[in-house]
XYZ file of C-alpha atoms in Angstrom:
625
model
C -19.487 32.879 -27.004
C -17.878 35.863 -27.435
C -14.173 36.332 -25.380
C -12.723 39.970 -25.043
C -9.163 40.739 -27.065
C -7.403 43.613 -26.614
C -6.513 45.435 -30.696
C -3.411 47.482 -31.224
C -3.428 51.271 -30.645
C -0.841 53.853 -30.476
C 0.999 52.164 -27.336
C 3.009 49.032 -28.493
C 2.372 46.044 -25.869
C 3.774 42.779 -26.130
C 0.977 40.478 -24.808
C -2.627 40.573 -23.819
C -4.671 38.260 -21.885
C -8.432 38.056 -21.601
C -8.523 41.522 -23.508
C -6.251 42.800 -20.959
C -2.690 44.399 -22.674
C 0.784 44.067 -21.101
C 4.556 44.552 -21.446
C 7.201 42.541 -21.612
C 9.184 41.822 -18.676
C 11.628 39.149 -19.544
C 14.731 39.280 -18.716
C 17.754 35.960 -17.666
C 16.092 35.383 -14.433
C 12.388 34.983 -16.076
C 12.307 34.514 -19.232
C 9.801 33.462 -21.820
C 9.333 30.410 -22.041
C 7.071 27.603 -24.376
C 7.156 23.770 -23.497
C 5.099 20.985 -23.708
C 2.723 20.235 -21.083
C 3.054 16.881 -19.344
C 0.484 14.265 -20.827
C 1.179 11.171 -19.404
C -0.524 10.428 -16.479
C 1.183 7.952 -14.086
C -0.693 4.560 -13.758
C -0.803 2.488 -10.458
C -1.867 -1.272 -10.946
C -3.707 -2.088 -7.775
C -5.097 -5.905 -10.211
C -4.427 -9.051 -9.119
C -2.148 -9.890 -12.401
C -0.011 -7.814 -14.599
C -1.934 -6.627 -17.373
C -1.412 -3.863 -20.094
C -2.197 -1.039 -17.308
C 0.689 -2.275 -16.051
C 3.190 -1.030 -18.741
C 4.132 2.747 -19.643
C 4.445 4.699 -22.789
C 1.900 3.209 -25.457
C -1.344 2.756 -25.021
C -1.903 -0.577 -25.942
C -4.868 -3.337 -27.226
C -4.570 -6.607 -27.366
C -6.351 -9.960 -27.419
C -5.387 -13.613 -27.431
C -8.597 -15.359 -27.442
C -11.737 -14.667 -29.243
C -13.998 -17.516 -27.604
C -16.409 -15.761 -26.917
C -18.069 -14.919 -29.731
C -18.855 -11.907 -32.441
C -20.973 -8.830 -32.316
C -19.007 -6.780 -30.384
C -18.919 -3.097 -31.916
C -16.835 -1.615 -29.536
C -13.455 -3.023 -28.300
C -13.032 -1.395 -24.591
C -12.867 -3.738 -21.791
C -12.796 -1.282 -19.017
C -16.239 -0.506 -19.679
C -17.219 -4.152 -19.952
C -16.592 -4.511 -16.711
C -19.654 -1.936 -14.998
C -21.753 -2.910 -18.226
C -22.195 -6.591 -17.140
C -20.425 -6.836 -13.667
C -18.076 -9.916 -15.574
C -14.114 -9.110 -15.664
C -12.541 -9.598 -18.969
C -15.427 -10.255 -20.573
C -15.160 -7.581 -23.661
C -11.415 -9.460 -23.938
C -12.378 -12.193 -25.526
C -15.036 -11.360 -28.408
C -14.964 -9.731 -31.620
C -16.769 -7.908 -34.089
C -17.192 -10.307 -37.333
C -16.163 -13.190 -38.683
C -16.799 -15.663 -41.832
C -15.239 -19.097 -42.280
C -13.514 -19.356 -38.911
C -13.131 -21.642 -35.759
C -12.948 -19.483 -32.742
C -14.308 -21.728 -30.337
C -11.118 -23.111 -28.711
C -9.496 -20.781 -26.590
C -6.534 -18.848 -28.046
C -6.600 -20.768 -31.413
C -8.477 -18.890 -34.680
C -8.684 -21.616 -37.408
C -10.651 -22.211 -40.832
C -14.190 -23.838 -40.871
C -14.357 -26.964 -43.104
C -16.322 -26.887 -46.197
C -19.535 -27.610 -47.144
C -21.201 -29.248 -50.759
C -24.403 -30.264 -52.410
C -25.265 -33.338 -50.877
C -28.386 -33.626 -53.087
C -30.751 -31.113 -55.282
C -33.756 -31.115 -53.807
C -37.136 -29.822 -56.041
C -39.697 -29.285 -53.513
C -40.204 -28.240 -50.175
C -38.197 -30.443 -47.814
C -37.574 -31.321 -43.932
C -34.864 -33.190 -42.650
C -33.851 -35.315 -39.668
C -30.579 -37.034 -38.076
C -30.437 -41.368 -37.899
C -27.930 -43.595 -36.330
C -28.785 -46.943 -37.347
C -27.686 -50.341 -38.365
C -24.311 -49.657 -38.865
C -24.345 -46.169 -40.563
C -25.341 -42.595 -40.052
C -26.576 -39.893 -42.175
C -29.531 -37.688 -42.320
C -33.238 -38.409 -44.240
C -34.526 -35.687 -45.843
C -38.116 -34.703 -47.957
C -38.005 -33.609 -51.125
C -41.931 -32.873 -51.978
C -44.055 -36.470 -51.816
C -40.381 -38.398 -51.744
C -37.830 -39.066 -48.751
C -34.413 -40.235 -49.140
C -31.777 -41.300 -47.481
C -28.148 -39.275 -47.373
C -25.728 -42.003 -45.825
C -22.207 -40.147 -44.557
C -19.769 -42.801 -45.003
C -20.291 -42.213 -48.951
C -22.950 -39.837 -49.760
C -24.564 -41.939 -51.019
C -28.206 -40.902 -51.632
C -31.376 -43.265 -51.834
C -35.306 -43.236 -51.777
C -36.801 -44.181 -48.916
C -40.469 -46.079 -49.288
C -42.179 -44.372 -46.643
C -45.813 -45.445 -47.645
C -46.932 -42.608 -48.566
C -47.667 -40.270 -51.503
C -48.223 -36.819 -50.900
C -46.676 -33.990 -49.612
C -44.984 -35.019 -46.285
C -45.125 -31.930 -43.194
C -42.619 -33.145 -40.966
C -40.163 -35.635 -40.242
C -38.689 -37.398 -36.803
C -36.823 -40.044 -35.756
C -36.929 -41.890 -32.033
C -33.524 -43.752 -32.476
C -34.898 -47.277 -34.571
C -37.913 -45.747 -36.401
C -38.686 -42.595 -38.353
C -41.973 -41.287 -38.701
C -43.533 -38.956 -41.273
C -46.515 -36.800 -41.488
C -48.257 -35.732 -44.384
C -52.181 -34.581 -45.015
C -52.892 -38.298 -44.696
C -51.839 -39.019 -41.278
C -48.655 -40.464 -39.653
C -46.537 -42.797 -41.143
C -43.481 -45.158 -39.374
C -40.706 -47.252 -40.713
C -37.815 -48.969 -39.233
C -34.583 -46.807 -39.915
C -32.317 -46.638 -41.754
C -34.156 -47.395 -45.298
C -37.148 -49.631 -44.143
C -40.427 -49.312 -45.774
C -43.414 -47.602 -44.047
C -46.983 -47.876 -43.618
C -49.548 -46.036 -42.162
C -49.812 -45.694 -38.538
C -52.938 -43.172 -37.845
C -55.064 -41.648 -40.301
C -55.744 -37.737 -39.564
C -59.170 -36.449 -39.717
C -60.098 -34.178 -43.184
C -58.426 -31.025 -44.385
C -55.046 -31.115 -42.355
C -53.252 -28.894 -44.226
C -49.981 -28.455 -41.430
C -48.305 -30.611 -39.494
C -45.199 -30.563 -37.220
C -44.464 -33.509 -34.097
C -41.578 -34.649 -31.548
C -40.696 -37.619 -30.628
C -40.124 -36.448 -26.458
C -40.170 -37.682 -23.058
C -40.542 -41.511 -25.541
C -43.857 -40.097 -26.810
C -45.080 -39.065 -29.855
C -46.783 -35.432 -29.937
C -48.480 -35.054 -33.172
C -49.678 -31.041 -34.231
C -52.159 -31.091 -37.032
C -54.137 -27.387 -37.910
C -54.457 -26.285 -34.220
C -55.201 -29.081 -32.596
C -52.268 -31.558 -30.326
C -52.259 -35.084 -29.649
C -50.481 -37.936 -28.452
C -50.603 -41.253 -30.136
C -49.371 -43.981 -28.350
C -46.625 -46.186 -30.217
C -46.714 -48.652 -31.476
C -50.181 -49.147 -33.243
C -51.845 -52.583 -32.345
C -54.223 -52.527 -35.473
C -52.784 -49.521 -37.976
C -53.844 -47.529 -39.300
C -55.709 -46.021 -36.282
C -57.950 -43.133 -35.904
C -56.028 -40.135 -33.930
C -57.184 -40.158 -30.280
C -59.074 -37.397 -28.970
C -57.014 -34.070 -29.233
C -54.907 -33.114 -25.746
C -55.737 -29.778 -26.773
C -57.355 -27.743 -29.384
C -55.946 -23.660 -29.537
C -59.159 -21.438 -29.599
C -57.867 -19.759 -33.066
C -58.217 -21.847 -36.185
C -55.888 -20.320 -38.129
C -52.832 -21.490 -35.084
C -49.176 -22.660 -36.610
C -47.567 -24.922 -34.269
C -43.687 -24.470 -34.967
C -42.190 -26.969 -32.362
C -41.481 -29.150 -29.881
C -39.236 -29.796 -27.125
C -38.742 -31.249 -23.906
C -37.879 -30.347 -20.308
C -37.511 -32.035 -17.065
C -40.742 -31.251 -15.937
C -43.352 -30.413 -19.424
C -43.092 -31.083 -22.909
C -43.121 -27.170 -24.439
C -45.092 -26.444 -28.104
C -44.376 -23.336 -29.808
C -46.651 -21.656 -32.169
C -47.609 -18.277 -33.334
C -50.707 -16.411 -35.352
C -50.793 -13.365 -36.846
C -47.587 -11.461 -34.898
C -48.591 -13.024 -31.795
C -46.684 -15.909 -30.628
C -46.672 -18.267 -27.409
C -45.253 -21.544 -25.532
C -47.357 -23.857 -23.984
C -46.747 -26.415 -21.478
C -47.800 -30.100 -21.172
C -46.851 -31.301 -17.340
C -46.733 -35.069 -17.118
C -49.216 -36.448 -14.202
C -49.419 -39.729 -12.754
C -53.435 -40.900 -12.130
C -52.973 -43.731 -9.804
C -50.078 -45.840 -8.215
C -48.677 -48.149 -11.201
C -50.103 -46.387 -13.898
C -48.346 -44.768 -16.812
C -47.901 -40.796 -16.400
C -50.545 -38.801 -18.680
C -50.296 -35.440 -20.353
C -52.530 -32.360 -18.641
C -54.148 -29.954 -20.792
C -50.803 -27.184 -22.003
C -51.416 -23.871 -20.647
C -49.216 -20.893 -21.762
C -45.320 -20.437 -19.908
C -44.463 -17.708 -21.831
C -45.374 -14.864 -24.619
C -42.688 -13.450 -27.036
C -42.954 -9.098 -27.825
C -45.288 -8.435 -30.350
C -43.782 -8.816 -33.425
C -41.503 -11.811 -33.059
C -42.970 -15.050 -33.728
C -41.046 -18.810 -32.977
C -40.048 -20.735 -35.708
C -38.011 -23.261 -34.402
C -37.705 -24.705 -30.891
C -35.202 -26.870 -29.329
C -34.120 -28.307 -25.483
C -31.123 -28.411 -24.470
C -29.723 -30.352 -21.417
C -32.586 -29.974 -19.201
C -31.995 -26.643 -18.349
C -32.473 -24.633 -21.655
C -35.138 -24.392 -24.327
C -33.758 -22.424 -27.417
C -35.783 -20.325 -29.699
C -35.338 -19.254 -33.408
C -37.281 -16.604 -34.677
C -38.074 -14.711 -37.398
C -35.729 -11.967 -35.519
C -32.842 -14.451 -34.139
C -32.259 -16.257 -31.409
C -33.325 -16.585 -27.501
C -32.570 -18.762 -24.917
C -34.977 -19.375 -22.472
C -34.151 -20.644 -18.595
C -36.480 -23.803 -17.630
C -37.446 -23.493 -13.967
C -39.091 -26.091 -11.592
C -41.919 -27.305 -12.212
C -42.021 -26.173 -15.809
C -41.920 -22.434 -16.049
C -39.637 -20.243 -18.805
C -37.569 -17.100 -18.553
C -37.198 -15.980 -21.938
C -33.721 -13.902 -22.095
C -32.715 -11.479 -24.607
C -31.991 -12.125 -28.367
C -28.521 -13.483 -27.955
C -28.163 -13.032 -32.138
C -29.817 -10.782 -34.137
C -30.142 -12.628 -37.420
C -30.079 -10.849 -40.647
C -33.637 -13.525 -41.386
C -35.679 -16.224 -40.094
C -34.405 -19.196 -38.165
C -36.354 -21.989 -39.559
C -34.317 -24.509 -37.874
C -32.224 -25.595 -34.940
C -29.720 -28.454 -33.794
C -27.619 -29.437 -30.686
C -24.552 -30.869 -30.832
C -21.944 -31.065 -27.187
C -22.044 -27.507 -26.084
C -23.247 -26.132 -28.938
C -26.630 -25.037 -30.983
C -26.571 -24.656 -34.569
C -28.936 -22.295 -36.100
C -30.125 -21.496 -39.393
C -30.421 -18.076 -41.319
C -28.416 -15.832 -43.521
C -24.423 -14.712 -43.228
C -24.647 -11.523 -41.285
C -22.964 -9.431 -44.125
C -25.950 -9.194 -45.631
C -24.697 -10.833 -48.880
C -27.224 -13.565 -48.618
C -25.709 -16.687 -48.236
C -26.863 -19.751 -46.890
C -25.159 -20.091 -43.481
C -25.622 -21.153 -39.961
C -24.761 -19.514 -36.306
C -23.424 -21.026 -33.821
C -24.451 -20.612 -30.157
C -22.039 -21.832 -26.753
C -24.521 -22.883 -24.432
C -21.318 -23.598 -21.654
C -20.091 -19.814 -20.900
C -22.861 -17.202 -20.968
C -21.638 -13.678 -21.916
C -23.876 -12.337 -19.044
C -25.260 -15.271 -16.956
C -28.345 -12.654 -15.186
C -29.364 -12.363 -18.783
C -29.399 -15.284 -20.497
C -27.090 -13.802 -23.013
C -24.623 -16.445 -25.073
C -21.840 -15.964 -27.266
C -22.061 -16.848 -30.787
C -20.491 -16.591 -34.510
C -21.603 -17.108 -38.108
C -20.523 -20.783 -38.756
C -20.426 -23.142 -41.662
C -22.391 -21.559 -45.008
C -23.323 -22.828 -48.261
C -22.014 -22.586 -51.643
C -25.887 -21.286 -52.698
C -27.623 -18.954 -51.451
C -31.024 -18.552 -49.651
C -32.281 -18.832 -46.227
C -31.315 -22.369 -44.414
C -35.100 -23.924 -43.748
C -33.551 -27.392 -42.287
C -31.244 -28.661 -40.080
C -29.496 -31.888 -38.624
C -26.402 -33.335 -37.178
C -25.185 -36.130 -39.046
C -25.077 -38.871 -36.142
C -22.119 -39.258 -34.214
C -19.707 -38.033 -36.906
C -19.250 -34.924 -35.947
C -20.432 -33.628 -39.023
C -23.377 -31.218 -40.264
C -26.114 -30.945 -42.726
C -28.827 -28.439 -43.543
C -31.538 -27.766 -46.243
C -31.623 -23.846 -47.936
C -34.825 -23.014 -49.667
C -33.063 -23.137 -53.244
C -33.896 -26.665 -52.972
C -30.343 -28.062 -51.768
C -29.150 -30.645 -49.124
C -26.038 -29.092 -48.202
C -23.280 -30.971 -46.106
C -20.205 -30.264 -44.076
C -17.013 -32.032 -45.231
C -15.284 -34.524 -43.541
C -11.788 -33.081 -43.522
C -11.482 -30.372 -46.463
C -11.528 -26.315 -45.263
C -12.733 -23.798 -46.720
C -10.180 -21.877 -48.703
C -9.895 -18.816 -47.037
C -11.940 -17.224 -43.881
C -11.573 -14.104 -41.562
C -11.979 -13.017 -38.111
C -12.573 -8.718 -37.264
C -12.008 -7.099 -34.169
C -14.159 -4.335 -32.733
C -13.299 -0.724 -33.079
C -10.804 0.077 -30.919
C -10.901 3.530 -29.372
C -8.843 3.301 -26.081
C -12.319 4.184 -24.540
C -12.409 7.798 -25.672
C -13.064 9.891 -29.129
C -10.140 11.611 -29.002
C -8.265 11.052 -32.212
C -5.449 8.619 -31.629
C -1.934 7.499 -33.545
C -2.274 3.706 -34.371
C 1.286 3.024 -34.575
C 2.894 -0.486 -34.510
C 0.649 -3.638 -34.921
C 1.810 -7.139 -33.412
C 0.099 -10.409 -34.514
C 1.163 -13.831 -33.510
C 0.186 -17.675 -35.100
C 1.601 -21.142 -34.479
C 3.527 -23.455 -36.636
C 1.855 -24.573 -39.726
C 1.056 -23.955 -43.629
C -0.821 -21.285 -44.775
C -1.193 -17.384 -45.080
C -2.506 -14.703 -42.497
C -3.509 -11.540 -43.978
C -3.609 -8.519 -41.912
C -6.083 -5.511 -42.667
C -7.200 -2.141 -40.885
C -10.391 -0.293 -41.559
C -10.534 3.743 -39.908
C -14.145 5.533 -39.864
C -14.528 5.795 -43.569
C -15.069 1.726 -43.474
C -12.280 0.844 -45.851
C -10.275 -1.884 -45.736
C -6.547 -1.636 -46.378
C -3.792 -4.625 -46.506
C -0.838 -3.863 -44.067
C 0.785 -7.031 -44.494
C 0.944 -11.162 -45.271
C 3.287 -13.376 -43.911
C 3.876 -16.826 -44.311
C 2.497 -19.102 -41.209
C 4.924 -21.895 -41.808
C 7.966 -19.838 -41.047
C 6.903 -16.576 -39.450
C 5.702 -16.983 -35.572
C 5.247 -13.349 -35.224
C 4.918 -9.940 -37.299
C 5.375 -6.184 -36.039
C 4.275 -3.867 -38.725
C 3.273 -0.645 -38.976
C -0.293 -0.691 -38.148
C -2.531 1.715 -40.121
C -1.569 5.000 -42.303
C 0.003 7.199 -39.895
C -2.592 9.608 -39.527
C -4.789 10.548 -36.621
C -7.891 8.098 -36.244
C -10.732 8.136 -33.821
C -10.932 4.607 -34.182
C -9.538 1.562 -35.610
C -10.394 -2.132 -36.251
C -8.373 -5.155 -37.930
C -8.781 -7.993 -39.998
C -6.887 -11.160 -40.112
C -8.095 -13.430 -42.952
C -6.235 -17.176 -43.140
C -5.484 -18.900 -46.318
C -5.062 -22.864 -46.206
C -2.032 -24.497 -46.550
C -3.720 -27.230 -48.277
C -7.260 -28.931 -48.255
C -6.869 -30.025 -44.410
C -4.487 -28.096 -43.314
C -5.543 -24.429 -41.681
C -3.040 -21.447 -40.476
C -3.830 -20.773 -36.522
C -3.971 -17.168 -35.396
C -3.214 -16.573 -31.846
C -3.834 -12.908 -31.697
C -2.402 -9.500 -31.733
C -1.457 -6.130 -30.311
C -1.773 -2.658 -31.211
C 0.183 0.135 -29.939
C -0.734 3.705 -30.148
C -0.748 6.858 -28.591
C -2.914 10.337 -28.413
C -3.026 12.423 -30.835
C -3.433 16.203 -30.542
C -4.159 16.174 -27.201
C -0.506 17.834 -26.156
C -1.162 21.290 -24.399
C 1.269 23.624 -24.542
C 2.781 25.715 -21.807
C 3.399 29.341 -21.942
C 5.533 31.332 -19.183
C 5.745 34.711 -19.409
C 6.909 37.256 -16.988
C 4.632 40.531 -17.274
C 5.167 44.469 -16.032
C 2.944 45.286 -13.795
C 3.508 48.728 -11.998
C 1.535 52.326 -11.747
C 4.347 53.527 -14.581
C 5.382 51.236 -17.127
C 7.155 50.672 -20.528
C 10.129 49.335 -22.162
C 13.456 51.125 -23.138
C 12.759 52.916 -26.177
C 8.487 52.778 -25.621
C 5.819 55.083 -24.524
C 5.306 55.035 -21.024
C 1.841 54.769 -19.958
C 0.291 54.693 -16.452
C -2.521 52.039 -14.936
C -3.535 50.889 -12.102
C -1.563 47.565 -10.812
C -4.227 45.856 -8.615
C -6.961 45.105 -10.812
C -4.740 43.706 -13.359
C -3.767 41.007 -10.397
C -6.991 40.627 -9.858
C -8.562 39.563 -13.129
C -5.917 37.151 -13.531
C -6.581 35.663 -10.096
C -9.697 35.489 -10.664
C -9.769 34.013 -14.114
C -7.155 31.562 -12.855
C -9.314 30.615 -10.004
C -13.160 30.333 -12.249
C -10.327 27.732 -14.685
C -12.116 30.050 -17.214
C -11.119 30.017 -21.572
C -9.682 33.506 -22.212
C -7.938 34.804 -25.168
C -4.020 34.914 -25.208
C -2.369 37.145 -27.471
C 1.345 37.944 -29.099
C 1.433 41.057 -30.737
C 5.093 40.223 -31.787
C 3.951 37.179 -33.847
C 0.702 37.442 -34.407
C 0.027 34.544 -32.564
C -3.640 34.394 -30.746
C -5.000 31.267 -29.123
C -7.561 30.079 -26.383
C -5.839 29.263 -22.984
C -6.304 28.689 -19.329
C -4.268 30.627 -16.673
C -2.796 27.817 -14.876
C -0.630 29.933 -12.249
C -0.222 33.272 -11.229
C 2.342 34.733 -9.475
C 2.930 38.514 -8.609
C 6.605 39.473 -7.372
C 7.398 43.441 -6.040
C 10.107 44.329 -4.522
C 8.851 47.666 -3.770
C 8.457 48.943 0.400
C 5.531 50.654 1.408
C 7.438 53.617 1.514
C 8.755 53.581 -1.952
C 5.355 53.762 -3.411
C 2.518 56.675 -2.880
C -0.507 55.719 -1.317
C 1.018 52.263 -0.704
C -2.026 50.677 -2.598
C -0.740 50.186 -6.021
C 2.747 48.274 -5.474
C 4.385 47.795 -8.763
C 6.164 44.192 -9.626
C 5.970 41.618 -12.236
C 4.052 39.155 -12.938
C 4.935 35.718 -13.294
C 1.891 33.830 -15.536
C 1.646 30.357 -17.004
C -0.628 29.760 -19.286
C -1.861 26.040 -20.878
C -3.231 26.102 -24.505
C -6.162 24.660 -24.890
C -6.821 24.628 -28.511
């Protein structure tokens, strides 16, 4: 677009505007004057609590939680609010972390450690006991199973009965049973020795069961059952199939119970589905039986289940080869399948409650690929009419490689999973990981105008160990701003990034043990900051306007005086971008004509014609570039 200017000829004005040329008429009642515009806007805080809208100055960012979870790329709570019709929601998550706690409110704390519990040298599964006096997990490792026992990690062979490859592994409190191309084997846990309990027919080449709803659902190929425990006369023959899935090829993945069905999860091809079993009673006394499954619910083309899992009654959790979903159980057996509430960087192979918590399996987000697992809060949903959950990247692996098995250890409060470079891997007692991190999302102050990140604030309680503090601008690099001493610093104020202008900023606070057991605990932080380049200027200048004009000492020209007030009303009026120039300095700039005012002291009969009354005028103009 193309804006008229006025250029120089033989008459020397001082100003033009909008291609329009004009002298001076300053003088010690108006004079010329430049001054910042005003560019804070007054706040009113009509909330129900103080909150940073309700203090003046800085523009400020802050958080003092981060419980509910990562993945947040964008730190702006206002918006939060219409996005997902939840208050403070936005307040409480972050954008990345490794080797941190977040899940108590207000407290940021280091993950504990994980080793080898065992190499491993074949494909394996794995499943939780809690049995005659100890807990651990018991774990495949090709035609083998073996015992891990917590107390001591102590690792031992199980004699399951069998000798080939075994498909699956699960446990019913006193008795584990395995499956292998042979049939269905059962022991008495913890280390008892097994025999054969049913014998499957030919060519089984796949197997995966539950022990739900105190019944045994055995998948074999593409075809369900469920074999009554115990076995009078083992081995027996498997009973007639519950169902058999029209396509041969059919990989049944899982499954889980509800309060109304037992769900099975499978998939074929890039087509997956959930099936329901309903229990139904056949006459007064009898024993409820299984009806044939028929499908609940269909996944997007594309995304296949893995792993399944219930939760409480109320949920049935999904891993994927894409991440994880949580699904809503209704009465009488239905699923609502929500949204992927993580987007995993691979497959989740495996699954496992524990209180309010699932653990899933998959790769550290970062992309380095590491062994780790997510964890998912099943107790506060980011968006409850979506079935969305927080989560964050949780305990990981010395090794690398995708995590294809997973198991609480008992009661203990402790965790173990398998990773497909053939390791048991399992979660410390009481040591921490050495050092972990926690990353906030961008912070923009909901707009893209540049800002000045001035002062940063960050706050921990008492205790050994280090907190690091980092910031990272658009070009993605991190930079150190300072480390301080947890044991006797409560609180830090630092200067928070380079000084420059930035569109956006986020920050990093990685904690350093003070010893094995002993973590740091970050509290939070606050930035302060303030626009930058968005200060208009203000220019007043006072204008001849009159039939004959020009200054002492200058060629007097004659114009008209009306059309000149005119074109300024009217560009004042339209708020239209017009060209401002200073002949005196050179100066030429894009402004707005924010007031006009046109002052004559002339009568009627002082001037001929009385339509052209001569005056000054009296123009402010805001910069706008």
């Amino acid at each position: 677009m193309t804006r008229p200017t006025y250029t120089q000829s033989n008459v020397a004005y001082d100003y033009a505007i909008d291609g329009v040329p004009y002298f001076s008429a300053a003088s010690a009642d108006t004079p010329m004057v430049r001054e910042t515009s005003d560019w804070r806007r007054e706040q009113l805080d009509t909330s129900t609590e103080p909150g940073e809208q309700s203090l003046n100055d800085w523009w400020r960012r802050s958080q003092a939680s981060f419980h509910l979870g990562a993945g947040l790329n964008f730190y702006d709570p206002a918006g939060e609010v219409v996005a997902y019709g939840r208050q403070r929601t936005q307040q409480y998550r972050f954008q990345a972390s490794r080797g941190v706690d977040v899940w108590t409110p207000g407290q940021v704390k280091l993950l504990r450690k994980c080793t080898q519990g065992a190499a491993i040298t074949a494909t394996a599964q794995i499943a939780s006991y809690s049995a005659g006096g100890e807990e651990g997990v018991l774990f495949s490792d090709g035609t083998a199973i073996k015992k891990f026992r917590a107390s001591d990690g102590n690792v031992a062979t199980v004699t399951w009965g069998g000798s080939t490859t075994v498909y699956d592994l699960a446990v019913n409190g006193g008795t584990y049973f395995v499956s292998c191309d042979a049939g269905v084997y059962s022991g008495a846990l913890p280390a008892g020795s097994g025999t054969k309990w049913y014998t499957f027919p030919a060519s089984v080449t796949r197997s995966t069961f539950g022990w739900v709803k105190d019944r045994l659902i055995v998948c074999a190929n593409e075809k369900v059952y469920e074999c009554p425990v115990p076995v009078a006369s083992p081995p027996a023959a498997m009973p007639a199939p519950l169902f058999t899935h029209p396509t041969s090829s059919w990989k049944w993945t899982g499954v889980a119970a509800g309060p109304d069905a037992i769900y099975l999860s499978g998939y074929v091809g890039d087509t997956s589905t959930i099936y329901a079993t309903t229990l139904e009673t056949a006459s007064a006394g009898a024993a409820p039986t299984l009806a044939v499954p028929y499908v609940v619910a269909e996944l997007p083309r594309g995304e296949v289940v893995l792993s399944m899992i219930s939760y409480m009654g109320t949920y049935v959790v999904l891993g994927t080869n894409l991440g994880v979903r949580v699904c809503l159980i209704s009465e009488g057996g239905g699923l609502t399948i929500g949204p992927l509430s993580i987007e995993s960087d691979g497959p989740v192979y495996a699954l496992a409650v524990r209180r309010r918590f699932v653990w899933a399996g998959g790769h550290f987000p970062t992309g380095t690929g590491t062994s780790a697992l997510y964890r998912l809060d099943l107790s506060t949903p980011v968006d409850s009419n979506a079935l969305l959950f927080p989560w964050a990247p949780d305990l990981e692996s010395p090794s690398g490689n995708s995590v294809v098995g997973l198991a609480p250890i008992g009661q203990s409060g402790q965790t173990a999973f398998l990773t497909s470079n053939n390791s048991l891997i399992v979660e410390h007692a009481t040591d921490l990981v050495t050092s972990g991190w926690i990353e906030t999302g961008k912070i923009r102050f909901d707009t893209w105008e540049d800002k000045l990140f001035q002062f940063l604030k960050a706050n921990d309680l008492p205790g050994a160990g280090q907190i690091k503090a980092s910031w990272r601008g658009e070009d993605a690099t991190l930079t150190d701003i300072y480390t301080w001493n947890t044991a006797s610093i409560r609180q830090i104020n630092v200067d928070a990034t380079d000084g420059e202008p930035h569109a956006h900023v986020s920050f990093r606070f990685t904690l350093t043990q003070g010893s094995a057991t002993v973590s740091p605990t970050f509290t939070g932080y606050q930035v302060l900051g303030q626009p930058s380049g968005v200060r208009q200027r203000n220019i007043r200048l006072a204008l001849l306007c009159q039939m004959r004009e020009g200054p002492v000492g200058r060629r007097t020209v004659e114009r008209d005086v009306w059309p000149r007030v005119q074109a300024l009303e009217a560009a004042e009026r339209k708020g239209a971008v017009v060209v401002f120039q200073d002949f005196g300095t050179g100066e030429q700039r894009l402004v707005r004509i924010d007031k006009v005012q046109f002052v004559s002291q002339e009568t009627p009969e002082q001037r001929p014609g009385r339509a052209q009354p001569g005056g000054v005028l009296l123009v402010t103009l805001v910069a706008v570039d």
